[in-house]
Short mmCIF file of C-alpha atoms in Angstrom, two decimals:
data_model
loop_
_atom_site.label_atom_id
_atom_site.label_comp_id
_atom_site.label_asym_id
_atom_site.label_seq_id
_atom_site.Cartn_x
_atom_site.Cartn_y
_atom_site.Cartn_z
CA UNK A 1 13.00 -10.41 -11.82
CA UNK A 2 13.20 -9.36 -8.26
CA UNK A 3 13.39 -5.56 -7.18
CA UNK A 4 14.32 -6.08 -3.74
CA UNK A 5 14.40 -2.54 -1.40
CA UNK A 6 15.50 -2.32 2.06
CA UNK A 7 14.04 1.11 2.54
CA UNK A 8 11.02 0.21 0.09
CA UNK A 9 9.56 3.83 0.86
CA UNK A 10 12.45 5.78 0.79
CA UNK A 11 11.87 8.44 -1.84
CA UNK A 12 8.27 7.76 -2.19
CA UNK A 13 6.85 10.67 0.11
CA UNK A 14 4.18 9.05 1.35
CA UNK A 15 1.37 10.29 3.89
CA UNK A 16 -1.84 9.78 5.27
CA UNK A 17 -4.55 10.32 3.05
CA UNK A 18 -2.89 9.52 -0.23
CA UNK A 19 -5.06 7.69 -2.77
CA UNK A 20 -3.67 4.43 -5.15
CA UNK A 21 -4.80 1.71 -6.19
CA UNK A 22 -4.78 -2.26 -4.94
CA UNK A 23 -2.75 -4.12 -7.68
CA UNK A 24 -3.76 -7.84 -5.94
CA UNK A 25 -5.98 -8.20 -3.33
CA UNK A 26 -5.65 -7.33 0.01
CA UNK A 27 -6.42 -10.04 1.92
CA UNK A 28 -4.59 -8.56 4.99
CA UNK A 29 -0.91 -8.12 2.69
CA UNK A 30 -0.85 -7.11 -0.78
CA UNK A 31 0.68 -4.85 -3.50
CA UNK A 32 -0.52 -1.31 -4.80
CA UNK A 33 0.75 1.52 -6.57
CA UNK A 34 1.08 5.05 -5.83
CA UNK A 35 2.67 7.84 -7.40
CA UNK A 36 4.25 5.26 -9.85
CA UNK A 37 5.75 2.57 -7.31
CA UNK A 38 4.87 -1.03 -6.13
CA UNK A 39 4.55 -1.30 -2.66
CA UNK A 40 3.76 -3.42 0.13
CA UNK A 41 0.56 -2.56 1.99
CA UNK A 42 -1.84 -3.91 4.75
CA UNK A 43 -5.37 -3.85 5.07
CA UNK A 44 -6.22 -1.87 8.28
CA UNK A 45 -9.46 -4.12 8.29
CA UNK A 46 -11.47 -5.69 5.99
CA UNK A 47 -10.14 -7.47 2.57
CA UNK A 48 -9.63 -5.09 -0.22
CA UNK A 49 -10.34 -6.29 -3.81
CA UNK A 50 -8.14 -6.08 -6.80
CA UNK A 51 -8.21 -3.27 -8.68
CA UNK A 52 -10.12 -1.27 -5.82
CA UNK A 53 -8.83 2.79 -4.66
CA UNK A 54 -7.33 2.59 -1.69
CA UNK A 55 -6.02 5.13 0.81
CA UNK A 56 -3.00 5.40 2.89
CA UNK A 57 -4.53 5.55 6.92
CA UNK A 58 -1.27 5.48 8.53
CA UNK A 59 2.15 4.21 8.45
CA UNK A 60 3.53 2.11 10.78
CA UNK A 61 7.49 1.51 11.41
CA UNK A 62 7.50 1.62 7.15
CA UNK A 63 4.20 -1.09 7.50
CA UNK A 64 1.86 0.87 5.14
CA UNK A 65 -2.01 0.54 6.41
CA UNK A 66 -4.91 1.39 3.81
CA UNK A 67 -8.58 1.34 3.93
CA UNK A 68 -10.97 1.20 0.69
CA UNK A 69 -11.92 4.05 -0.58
#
């Protein structure tokens, strides 16, 4: 099944600083979850690994950047 969004954080209330959790790894683009939701999100450096805490560091034009925690 595909969820597709246009506005994929609309609703979420996301900001800097937020904590989740990498649900593939981040090698540059991946998937995590916070507060409940899938998202899109982009390494703002190094690769993240699976399963790893992550943090939101900024958001770009609705581009999502996190750094390990």
């Amino acid at each position: 099944t595909i969820d597709y969004r246009p506005e994929p954080l609309k609703g979420l209330d996301l900001k800097p600083g937020d904590e989740g959790v990498a649900l593939t790894r981040l090698a540059q683009i991946g998937n995590a979850e916070f507060n409940g939701r899938i998202i899109e999100v982009r390494s703002s450096g190094d690769f993240i690994d699976q399963k790893s805490r992550i943090r939101v560091e900024r958001i770009l034009d609705g581009i999502v950047l996190v750094e390990k925690v």
